[in-house]
């Protein structure tokens, strides 16, 4: 866990979902690769060619943007796949229950956090697979709202999903804390917007989030 900033008054926590609220390398890989395989099939190219296209684009993007990462949605967009099409692919292809299961430690932690803060998710997946993910983990009830790829049709680190989350929580930007596993996608922009930010290595860091918040007061 790396704490970049914690607001003096935290009223809302904006969580990323994938590789933040669970740690499952197999599912993290499959989420990307199932779309790359589908892209390859539609383009009539080999899976290896498609994987190389994605890898090469991301490498070039990082070189041209001071090492920053780019989302798969924006990568596919550069290949002529609209965000709306990415949304449909993810709705059809992602089945988190095949990889994830109920997490009692996470449930207990979110129960503690929900008593003090408003909780909301901002994800680069559409709302349907995101909700399925929360259902599989047993934590869906803690997140009445999900800001997904099909909410704003903008992929993080776009400003719109984060600002909509702030609006949904009914608080000021400076009273929000962003929590996620990727600095470029989940943390950098919230910090620029005046929010707090905590980078986690996976759900193991989330299990102790309330302790970190309490100790920084």
Short mmCIF file of C-alpha atoms in Angstrom, two decimals:
data_model
loop_
_atom_site.label_atom_id
_atom_site.label_comp_id
_atom_site.label_asym_id
_atom_site.label_seq_id
_atom_site.Cartn_x
_atom_site.Cartn_y
_atom_site.Cartn_z
CA UNK A 1 0.00 0.00 0.00
CA UNK A 2 1.21 3.50 -0.82
CA UNK A 3 -0.61 6.44 0.69
CA UNK A 4 -0.31 9.52 -1.51
CA UNK A 5 -2.82 11.70 0.32
CA UNK A 6 -5.72 11.32 2.73
CA UNK A 7 -8.20 14.20 3.00
CA UNK A 8 -8.67 15.85 6.38
CA UNK A 9 -12.32 14.89 6.17
CA UNK A 10 -13.05 11.72 4.22
CA UNK A 11 -16.72 11.42 3.34
CA UNK A 12 -16.56 9.05 0.37
CA UNK A 13 -14.24 6.34 -0.92
CA UNK A 14 -14.10 5.73 -4.67
CA UNK A 15 -12.95 2.16 -5.29
CA UNK A 16 -11.59 0.59 -8.40
CA UNK A 17 -12.81 -3.02 -8.66
CA UNK A 18 -10.53 -5.27 -10.68
CA UNK A 19 -7.30 -6.28 -8.92
CA UNK A 20 -8.33 -3.91 -6.11
CA UNK A 21 -11.31 -5.62 -4.48
CA UNK A 22 -9.90 -9.03 -5.39
CA UNK A 23 -6.53 -10.51 -6.25
CA UNK A 24 -6.79 -13.10 -9.00
CA UNK A 25 -4.09 -13.02 -11.70
CA UNK A 26 -5.91 -15.59 -13.84
CA UNK A 27 -9.05 -13.49 -14.06
CA UNK A 28 -7.07 -10.27 -14.50
CA UNK A 29 -5.38 -11.86 -17.53
CA UNK A 30 -8.59 -13.35 -18.92
CA UNK A 31 -10.44 -10.04 -18.80
CA UNK A 32 -7.95 -8.59 -21.25
CA UNK A 33 -7.16 -11.66 -23.26
CA UNK A 34 -10.76 -12.70 -23.98
CA UNK A 35 -11.26 -9.34 -25.67
CA UNK A 36 -7.98 -9.59 -27.56
CA UNK A 37 -8.97 -13.07 -28.79
CA UNK A 38 -12.35 -11.74 -29.88
CA UNK A 39 -10.70 -8.83 -31.66
CA UNK A 40 -8.37 -11.28 -33.45
CA UNK A 41 -11.31 -13.39 -34.60
CA UNK A 42 -13.19 -10.40 -36.00
CA UNK A 43 -10.08 -9.04 -37.73
CA UNK A 44 -9.14 -12.42 -39.17
CA UNK A 45 -5.68 -12.39 -37.59
CA UNK A 46 -3.99 -14.76 -35.18
CA UNK A 47 -4.33 -14.32 -31.43
CA UNK A 48 -0.58 -13.81 -31.20
CA UNK A 49 -0.74 -11.01 -33.77
CA UNK A 50 -3.52 -9.31 -31.82
CA UNK A 51 -1.65 -9.65 -28.54
CA UNK A 52 1.42 -8.11 -30.17
CA UNK A 53 -0.66 -5.21 -31.51
CA UNK A 54 -1.93 -4.45 -28.01
CA UNK A 55 1.50 -4.87 -26.42
CA UNK A 56 3.23 -2.70 -29.03
CA UNK A 57 0.64 0.07 -28.75
CA UNK A 58 0.86 0.13 -24.97
CA UNK A 59 4.64 0.20 -25.10
CA UNK A 60 4.63 3.07 -27.59
CA UNK A 61 2.03 4.96 -25.54
CA UNK A 62 4.17 4.64 -22.42
CA UNK A 63 7.25 5.87 -24.29
CA UNK A 64 5.35 8.92 -25.54
CA UNK A 65 3.61 9.71 -22.23
CA UNK A 66 6.36 9.52 -19.62
CA UNK A 67 5.70 5.90 -18.77
CA UNK A 68 1.94 6.28 -18.28
CA UNK A 69 -0.29 3.28 -18.96
CA UNK A 70 -3.28 3.19 -21.28
CA UNK A 71 -6.49 1.24 -20.73
CA UNK A 72 -7.53 -1.62 -22.98
CA UNK A 73 -10.64 0.33 -23.98
CA UNK A 74 -8.54 3.23 -25.24
CA UNK A 75 -6.09 0.81 -26.85
CA UNK A 76 -8.89 -0.87 -28.81
CA UNK A 77 -10.28 2.57 -29.64
CA UNK A 78 -6.98 3.34 -31.38
CA UNK A 79 -7.58 0.22 -33.52
CA UNK A 80 -10.99 1.49 -34.58
CA UNK A 81 -13.09 -0.30 -31.96
CA UNK A 82 -15.53 2.22 -30.44
CA UNK A 83 -15.99 2.27 -26.67
CA UNK A 84 -19.60 1.21 -27.24
CA UNK A 85 -18.33 -1.94 -28.96
CA UNK A 86 -15.88 -2.63 -26.13
CA UNK A 87 -18.82 -2.39 -23.75
CA UNK A 88 -20.76 -5.03 -25.66
CA UNK A 89 -17.79 -7.36 -25.83
CA UNK A 90 -17.26 -7.16 -22.08
CA UNK A 91 -20.92 -7.69 -21.34
CA UNK A 92 -20.87 -10.85 -23.44
CA UNK A 93 -17.45 -12.25 -22.57
CA UNK A 94 -16.80 -11.58 -18.88
CA UNK A 95 -18.02 -14.12 -16.31
CA UNK A 96 -16.36 -13.26 -12.99
CA UNK A 97 -18.14 -16.01 -11.04
CA UNK A 98 -16.03 -18.55 -12.91
CA UNK A 99 -12.94 -17.12 -11.17
CA UNK A 100 -14.08 -15.34 -8.00
CA UNK A 101 -15.87 -16.35 -4.79
CA UNK A 102 -17.25 -14.83 -1.60
CA UNK A 103 -14.60 -12.99 0.43
CA UNK A 104 -15.46 -12.77 4.12
CA UNK A 105 -12.47 -10.57 4.97
CA UNK A 106 -13.49 -8.04 2.34
CA UNK A 107 -17.10 -8.16 3.51
CA UNK A 108 -16.04 -7.41 7.08
CA UNK A 109 -13.78 -4.54 5.99
CA UNK A 110 -16.39 -2.91 3.78
CA UNK A 111 -18.95 -3.29 6.54
CA UNK A 112 -16.67 -1.24 8.81
CA UNK A 113 -15.97 1.37 6.14
CA UNK A 114 -19.62 1.72 5.11
CA UNK A 115 -20.53 2.85 8.63
CA UNK A 116 -18.28 5.91 8.25
CA UNK A 117 -18.05 6.63 4.54
CA UNK A 118 -20.08 6.53 1.35
CA UNK A 119 -18.70 3.83 -0.94
CA UNK A 120 -18.85 3.84 -4.73
CA UNK A 121 -17.04 2.03 -7.55
CA UNK A 122 -15.52 3.52 -10.70
CA UNK A 123 -14.43 0.88 -13.17
CA UNK A 124 -13.33 0.55 -16.78
CA UNK A 125 -15.68 -2.41 -17.15
CA UNK A 126 -19.37 -1.96 -17.97
CA UNK A 127 -21.82 -1.95 -15.07
CA UNK A 128 -23.15 -5.48 -15.75
CA UNK A 129 -19.87 -7.43 -15.39
CA UNK A 130 -18.83 -5.05 -12.60
CA UNK A 131 -22.01 -5.86 -10.68
CA UNK A 132 -21.44 -9.57 -11.35
CA UNK A 133 -17.97 -9.19 -9.85
CA UNK A 134 -19.30 -7.56 -6.69
CA UNK A 135 -21.99 -10.25 -6.46
CA UNK A 136 -19.40 -13.01 -6.72
CA UNK A 137 -17.35 -11.42 -3.93
CA UNK A 138 -20.45 -10.98 -1.77
CA UNK A 139 -20.05 -7.20 -1.48
CA UNK A 140 -22.64 -5.86 -3.90
CA UNK A 141 -24.86 -4.41 -1.17
CA UNK A 142 -22.11 -2.02 -0.10
CA UNK A 143 -22.10 -0.34 -3.53
CA UNK A 144 -25.53 0.92 -4.60
CA UNK A 145 -23.86 2.84 -7.42
CA UNK A 146 -21.28 1.75 -9.98
CA UNK A 147 -19.82 4.16 -12.51
CA UNK A 148 -18.89 1.90 -15.39
CA UNK A 149 -17.55 2.18 -18.91
CA UNK A 150 -21.13 2.37 -20.19
CA UNK A 151 -22.11 5.13 -17.77
CA UNK A 152 -20.02 7.92 -19.31
CA UNK A 153 -18.55 5.97 -22.23
CA UNK A 154 -15.20 7.24 -21.04
CA UNK A 155 -12.34 5.03 -19.92
CA UNK A 156 -10.27 5.94 -16.87
CA UNK A 157 -8.28 8.10 -16.43
CA UNK A 158 -10.95 10.34 -17.95
CA UNK A 159 -12.30 13.01 -15.62
CA UNK A 160 -16.00 12.35 -16.19
CA UNK A 161 -16.36 9.02 -14.32
CA UNK A 162 -14.65 10.37 -11.22
CA UNK A 163 -16.66 13.59 -11.15
CA UNK A 164 -19.90 11.66 -11.57
CA UNK A 165 -18.89 9.51 -8.60
CA UNK A 166 -18.36 12.66 -6.53
CA UNK A 167 -21.79 13.91 -7.59
CA UNK A 168 -23.42 10.58 -6.72
CA UNK A 169 -21.84 10.67 -3.27
CA UNK A 170 -23.13 14.19 -2.69
CA UNK A 171 -19.89 15.57 -1.32
CA UNK A 172 -17.01 17.80 -2.36
CA UNK A 173 -14.11 16.56 -4.44
CA UNK A 174 -11.67 17.29 -1.63
CA UNK A 175 -13.63 15.00 0.70
CA UNK A 176 -13.17 11.95 -1.56
CA UNK A 177 -10.51 9.27 -1.43
CA UNK A 178 -9.63 7.17 -4.51
CA UNK A 179 -8.40 3.61 -3.95
CA UNK A 180 -7.04 1.46 -6.76
CA UNK A 181 -4.23 -0.78 -7.96
CA UNK A 182 -3.00 1.30 -10.93
CA UNK A 183 -1.54 4.73 -10.32
CA UNK A 184 -2.05 6.03 -13.86
CA UNK A 185 -5.68 4.88 -14.07
CA UNK A 186 -6.99 5.11 -10.53
CA UNK A 187 -4.92 7.59 -8.53
CA UNK A 188 -3.13 10.23 -10.63
CA UNK A 189 -6.19 12.10 -11.89
CA UNK A 190 -8.06 12.05 -8.55
CA UNK A 191 -4.99 13.62 -6.96
CA UNK A 192 -5.01 16.33 -9.64
CA UNK A 193 -8.70 16.92 -8.92
CA UNK A 194 -7.96 17.46 -5.23
CA UNK A 195 -8.98 14.06 -3.90
CA UNK A 196 -6.93 11.77 -1.72
CA UNK A 197 -5.34 8.68 -3.18
CA UNK A 198 -4.18 5.28 -1.95
CA UNK A 199 -2.46 2.79 -4.26
CA UNK A 200 -2.97 -0.85 -3.28
CA UNK A 201 -1.19 -3.99 -4.45
CA UNK A 202 -4.40 -6.01 -4.24
CA UNK A 203 -7.25 -6.86 -1.91
CA UNK A 204 -4.84 -7.76 0.89
CA UNK A 205 -4.16 -4.03 1.32
CA UNK A 206 -7.88 -3.24 1.28
CA UNK A 207 -8.44 -5.61 4.22
CA UNK A 208 -6.61 -3.10 6.45
CA UNK A 209 -7.83 0.12 4.89
CA UNK A 210 -9.81 1.28 7.93
CA UNK A 211 -6.66 0.98 10.07
CA UNK A 212 -4.71 3.16 7.66
CA UNK A 213 -7.47 5.78 7.62
CA UNK A 214 -7.78 5.80 11.40
CA UNK A 215 -4.02 6.09 11.94
CA UNK A 216 -3.77 9.06 9.57
CA UNK A 217 -6.37 11.16 11.35
#
